[in-house]
Amino acid sequence: MICDDDKALADELLAALRAARHEAMTCNHTMDVLREAEAGRFDLVVFGLDM
């Protein structure tokens, strides 16, 4: 799961992961990712947070 508000960067990371034959998806909402990660849906979560 790639969670980043920079859509261009998220799409680039998504394409790279899929090219390496990994399942991947993107989202924009951090809390949604955290809930699904807690449920054990992901092996890896990448956050791009600008603070």
PDB file of N, CA and C in Angstrom:
ATOM      1  N   MET A   1       0.850  -1.165   0.000  1.00  0.00           N
ATOM      2  CA  MET A   1       0.000   0.000   0.000  1.00  0.00           C
ATOM      3  C   MET A   1       0.893   1.224   0.000  1.00  0.00           C
ATOM      4  N   ILE A   2       0.630   2.115  -0.903  1.00  0.00           N
ATOM      5  CA  ILE A   2       1.346   3.382  -0.980  1.00  0.00           C
ATOM      6  C   ILE A   2       0.357   4.480  -0.627  1.00  0.00           C
ATOM      7  N   CYS A   3       0.654   5.223   0.408  1.00  0.00           N
ATOM      8  CA  CYS A   3      -0.219   6.310   0.839  1.00  0.00           C
ATOM      9  C   CYS A   3       0.553   7.613   0.708  1.00  0.00           C
ATOM     10  N   ASP A   4       0.180   8.414  -0.278  1.00  0.00           N
ATOM     11  CA  ASP A   4       0.894   9.662  -0.527  1.00  0.00           C
ATOM     12  C   ASP A   4      -0.046  10.629  -1.221  1.00  0.00           C
ATOM     13  N   ASP A   5      -0.023  11.892  -0.828  1.00  0.00           N
ATOM     14  CA  ASP A   5      -0.870  12.876  -1.498  1.00  0.00           C
ATOM     15  C   ASP A   5      -0.249  13.363  -2.805  1.00  0.00           C
ATOM     16  N   ASP A   6       0.988  12.973  -3.080  1.00  0.00           N
ATOM     17  CA  ASP A   6       1.643  13.275  -4.356  1.00  0.00           C
ATOM     18  C   ASP A   6       1.293  12.151  -5.331  1.00  0.00           C
ATOM     19  N   LYS A   7       0.224  12.333  -6.100  1.00  0.00           N
ATOM     20  CA  LYS A   7      -0.286  11.275  -6.966  1.00  0.00           C
ATOM     21  C   LYS A   7       0.753  10.807  -7.978  1.00  0.00           C
ATOM     22  N   ALA A   8       1.530  11.713  -8.539  1.00  0.00           N
ATOM     23  CA  ALA A   8       2.536  11.337  -9.529  1.00  0.00           C
ATOM     24  C   ALA A   8       3.575  10.391  -8.920  1.00  0.00           C
ATOM     25  N   LEU A   9       4.058  10.706  -7.731  1.00  0.00           N
ATOM     26  CA  LEU A   9       5.036   9.850  -7.068  1.00  0.00           C
ATOM     27  C   LEU A   9       4.410   8.514  -6.677  1.00  0.00           C
ATOM     28  N   ALA A  10       3.201   8.550  -6.158  1.00  0.00           N
ATOM     29  CA  ALA A  10       2.519   7.311  -5.778  1.00  0.00           C
ATOM     30  C   ALA A  10       2.325   6.412  -6.995  1.00  0.00           C
ATOM     31  N   ASP A  11       1.945   6.995  -8.130  1.00  0.00           N
ATOM     32  CA  ASP A  11       1.761   6.201  -9.349  1.00  0.00           C
ATOM     33  C   ASP A  11       3.080   5.608  -9.830  1.00  0.00           C
ATOM     34  N   GLU A  12       4.167   6.363  -9.671  1.00  0.00           N
ATOM     35  CA  GLU A  12       5.490   5.867 -10.060  1.00  0.00           C
ATOM     36  C   GLU A  12       5.901   4.679  -9.186  1.00  0.00           C
ATOM     37  N   LEU A  13       5.702   4.797  -7.883  1.00  0.00           N
ATOM     38  CA  LEU A  13       6.011   3.689  -6.978  1.00  0.00           C
ATOM     39  C   LEU A  13       5.119   2.485  -7.263  1.00  0.00           C
ATOM     40  N   LEU A  14       3.851   2.730  -7.544  1.00  0.00           N
ATOM     41  CA  LEU A  14       2.909   1.667  -7.869  1.00  0.00           C
ATOM     42  C   LEU A  14       3.375   0.901  -9.105  1.00  0.00           C
ATOM     43  N   ALA A  15       3.749   1.613 -10.142  1.00  0.00           N
ATOM     44  CA  ALA A  15       4.220   0.976 -11.372  1.00  0.00           C
ATOM     45  C   ALA A  15       5.479   0.150 -11.125  1.00  0.00           C
ATOM     46  N   ALA A  16       6.395   0.677 -10.316  1.00  0.00           N
ATOM     47  CA  ALA A  16       7.635  -0.051 -10.021  1.00  0.00           C
ATOM     48  C   ALA A  16       7.354  -1.342  -9.259  1.00  0.00           C
ATOM     49  N   LEU A  17       6.474  -1.278  -8.275  1.00  0.00           N
ATOM     50  CA  LEU A  17       6.146  -2.485  -7.513  1.00  0.00           C
ATOM     51  C   LEU A  17       5.442  -3.518  -8.379  1.00  0.00           C
ATOM     52  N   ARG A  18       4.520  -3.069  -9.203  1.00  0.00           N
ATOM     53  CA  ARG A  18       3.809  -4.002 -10.082  1.00  0.00           C
ATOM     54  C   ARG A  18       4.741  -4.600 -11.128  1.00  0.00           C
ATOM     55  N   ALA A  19       5.698  -3.810 -11.616  1.00  0.00           N
ATOM     56  CA  ALA A  19       6.674  -4.325 -12.580  1.00  0.00           C
ATOM     57  C   ALA A  19       7.534  -5.414 -11.957  1.00  0.00           C
ATOM     58  N   ALA A  20       7.736  -5.324 -10.646  1.00  0.00           N
ATOM     59  CA  ALA A  20       8.505  -6.340  -9.921  1.00  0.00           C
ATOM     60  C   ALA A  20       7.604  -7.487  -9.459  1.00  0.00           C
ATOM     61  N   ARG A  21       6.387  -7.525  -9.991  1.00  0.00           N
ATOM     62  CA  ARG A  21       5.406  -8.582  -9.723  1.00  0.00           C
ATOM     63  C   ARG A  21       4.912  -8.627  -8.284  1.00  0.00           C
ATOM     64  N   HIS A  22       4.792  -7.458  -7.683  1.00  0.00           N
ATOM     65  CA  HIS A  22       4.199  -7.347  -6.354  1.00  0.00           C
ATOM     66  C   HIS A  22       2.781  -6.808  -6.506  1.00  0.00           C
ATOM     67  N   GLU A  23       1.906  -7.228  -5.622  1.00  0.00           N
ATOM     68  CA  GLU A  23       0.590  -6.605  -5.569  1.00  0.00           C
ATOM     69  C   GLU A  23       0.773  -5.239  -4.924  1.00  0.00           C
ATOM     70  N   ALA A  24       0.109  -4.239  -5.455  1.00  0.00           N
ATOM     71  CA  ALA A  24       0.256  -2.893  -4.900  1.00  0.00           C
ATOM     72  C   ALA A  24      -0.996  -2.086  -5.184  1.00  0.00           C
ATOM     73  N   MET A  25      -1.263  -1.139  -4.301  1.00  0.00           N
ATOM     74  CA  MET A  25      -2.368  -0.212  -4.484  1.00  0.00           C
ATOM     75  C   MET A  25      -2.021   1.098  -3.801  1.00  0.00           C
ATOM     76  N   THR A  26      -2.764   2.135  -4.125  1.00  0.00           N
ATOM     77  CA  THR A  26      -2.521   3.447  -3.536  1.00  0.00           C
ATOM     78  C   THR A  26      -3.765   3.948  -2.818  1.00  0.00           C
ATOM     79  N   CYS A  27      -3.558   4.927  -1.958  1.00  0.00           N
ATOM     80  CA  CYS A  27      -4.669   5.602  -1.296  1.00  0.00           C
ATOM     81  C   CYS A  27      -4.203   6.992  -0.880  1.00  0.00           C
ATOM     82  N   ASN A  28      -5.148   7.799  -0.419  1.00  0.00           N
ATOM     83  CA  ASN A  28      -4.820   9.155   0.031  1.00  0.00           C
ATOM     84  C   ASN A  28      -5.055   9.361   1.514  1.00  0.00           C
ATOM     85  N   HIS A  29      -5.700   8.430   2.182  1.00  0.00           N
ATOM     86  CA  HIS A  29      -6.101   8.630   3.570  1.00  0.00           C
ATOM     87  C   HIS A  29      -5.314   7.719   4.513  1.00  0.00           C
ATOM     88  N   THR A  30      -4.478   8.317   5.328  1.00  0.00           N
ATOM     89  CA  THR A  30      -3.608   7.583   6.241  1.00  0.00           C
ATOM     90  C   THR A  30      -4.387   6.682   7.190  1.00  0.00           C
ATOM     91  N   MET A  31      -5.471   7.165   7.745  1.00  0.00           N
ATOM     92  CA  MET A  31      -6.222   6.363   8.723  1.00  0.00           C
ATOM     93  C   MET A  31      -6.811   5.101   8.098  1.00  0.00           C
ATOM     94  N   ASP A  32      -7.242   5.169   6.840  1.00  0.00           N
ATOM     95  CA  ASP A  32      -7.756   3.975   6.168  1.00  0.00           C
ATOM     96  C   ASP A  32      -6.669   2.911   6.063  1.00  0.00           C
ATOM     97  N   VAL A  33      -5.464   3.347   5.741  1.00  0.00           N
ATOM     98  CA  VAL A  33      -4.344   2.411   5.628  1.00  0.00           C
ATOM     99  C   VAL A  33      -4.024   1.797   6.981  1.00  0.00           C
ATOM    100  N   LEU A  34      -3.996   2.604   8.017  1.00  0.00           N
ATOM    101  CA  LEU A  34      -3.674   2.090   9.348  1.00  0.00           C
ATOM    102  C   LEU A  34      -4.694   1.055   9.806  1.00  0.00           C
ATOM    103  N   ARG A  35      -5.968   1.291   9.526  1.00  0.00           N
ATOM    104  CA  ARG A  35      -7.001   0.311   9.898  1.00  0.00           C
ATOM    105  C   ARG A  35      -6.798  -1.011   9.164  1.00  0.00           C
ATOM    106  N   GLU A  36      -6.513  -0.943   7.873  1.00  0.00           N
ATOM    107  CA  GLU A  36      -6.328  -2.168   7.101  1.00  0.00           C
ATOM    108  C   GLU A  36      -5.022  -2.870   7.470  1.00  0.00           C
ATOM    109  N   ALA A  37      -3.997  -2.109   7.805  1.00  0.00           N
ATOM    110  CA  ALA A  37      -2.739  -2.714   8.246  1.00  0.00           C
ATOM    111  C   ALA A  37      -2.938  -3.448   9.565  1.00  0.00           C
ATOM    112  N   GLU A  38      -3.706  -2.852  10.459  1.00  0.00           N
ATOM    113  CA  GLU A  38      -3.992  -3.500  11.737  1.00  0.00           C
ATOM    114  C   GLU A  38      -4.715  -4.831  11.526  1.00  0.00           C
ATOM    115  N   ALA A  39      -5.542  -4.896  10.500  1.00  0.00           N
ATOM    116  CA  ALA A  39      -6.280  -6.120  10.190  1.00  0.00           C
ATOM    117  C   ALA A  39      -5.396  -7.151   9.484  1.00  0.00           C
ATOM    118  N   GLY A  40      -4.136  -6.786   9.203  1.00  0.00           N
ATOM    119  CA  GLY A  40      -3.200  -7.730   8.608  1.00  0.00           C
ATOM    120  C   GLY A  40      -3.276  -7.839   7.096  1.00  0.00           C
ATOM    121  N   ARG A  41      -3.798  -6.835   6.422  1.00  0.00           N
ATOM    122  CA  ARG A  41      -3.955  -6.899   4.972  1.00  0.00           C
ATOM    123  C   ARG A  41      -2.665  -6.652   4.209  1.00  0.00           C
ATOM    124  N   PHE A  42      -1.657  -6.034   4.829  1.00  0.00           N
ATOM    125  CA  PHE A  42      -0.475  -5.622   4.084  1.00  0.00           C
ATOM    126  C   PHE A  42       0.801  -6.197   4.683  1.00  0.00           C
ATOM    127  N   ASP A  43       1.770  -6.435   3.795  1.00  0.00           N
ATOM    128  CA  ASP A  43       3.112  -6.802   4.228  1.00  0.00           C
ATOM    129  C   ASP A  43       3.999  -5.566   4.340  1.00  0.00           C
ATOM    130  N   LEU A  44       3.676  -4.543   3.559  1.00  0.00           N
ATOM    131  CA  LEU A  44       4.488  -3.330   3.517  1.00  0.00           C
ATOM    132  C   LEU A  44       3.581  -2.137   3.257  1.00  0.00           C
ATOM    133  N   VAL A  45       3.806  -1.069   3.995  1.00  0.00           N
ATOM    134  CA  VAL A  45       3.070   0.179   3.792  1.00  0.00           C
ATOM    135  C   VAL A  45       4.100   1.287   3.620  1.00  0.00           C
ATOM    136  N   VAL A  46       3.953   2.103   2.576  1.00  0.00           N
ATOM    137  CA  VAL A  46       4.846   3.224   2.318  1.00  0.00           C
ATOM    138  C   VAL A  46       4.044   4.507   2.484  1.00  0.00           C
ATOM    139  N   PHE A  47       4.494   5.386   3.378  1.00  0.00           N
ATOM    140  CA  PHE A  47       3.832   6.670   3.596  1.00  0.00           C
ATOM    141  C   PHE A  47       4.726   7.787   3.088  1.00  0.00           C
ATOM    142  N   GLY A  48       4.142   8.738   2.400  1.00  0.00           N
ATOM    143  CA  GLY A  48       4.836   9.962   2.018  1.00  0.00           C
ATOM    144  C   GLY A  48       4.128  11.112   2.709  1.00  0.00           C
ATOM    145  N   LEU A  49       4.645  11.539   3.850  1.00  0.00           N
ATOM    146  CA  LEU A  49       3.966  12.567   4.640  1.00  0.00           C
ATOM    147  C   LEU A  49       4.785  13.850   4.634  1.00  0.00           C
ATOM    148  N   ASP A  50       4.166  14.914   4.197  1.00  0.00           N
ATOM    149  CA  ASP A  50       4.801  16.231   4.225  1.00  0.00           C
ATOM    150  C   ASP A  50       4.318  16.944   5.472  1.00  0.00           C
ATOM    151  N   MET A  51       5.250  17.362   6.302  1.00  0.00           N
ATOM    152  CA  MET A  51       4.848  18.025   7.539  1.00  0.00           C
ATOM    153  C   MET A  51       5.523  19.356   7.641  1.00  0.00           C
TER     154      MET A  51
END
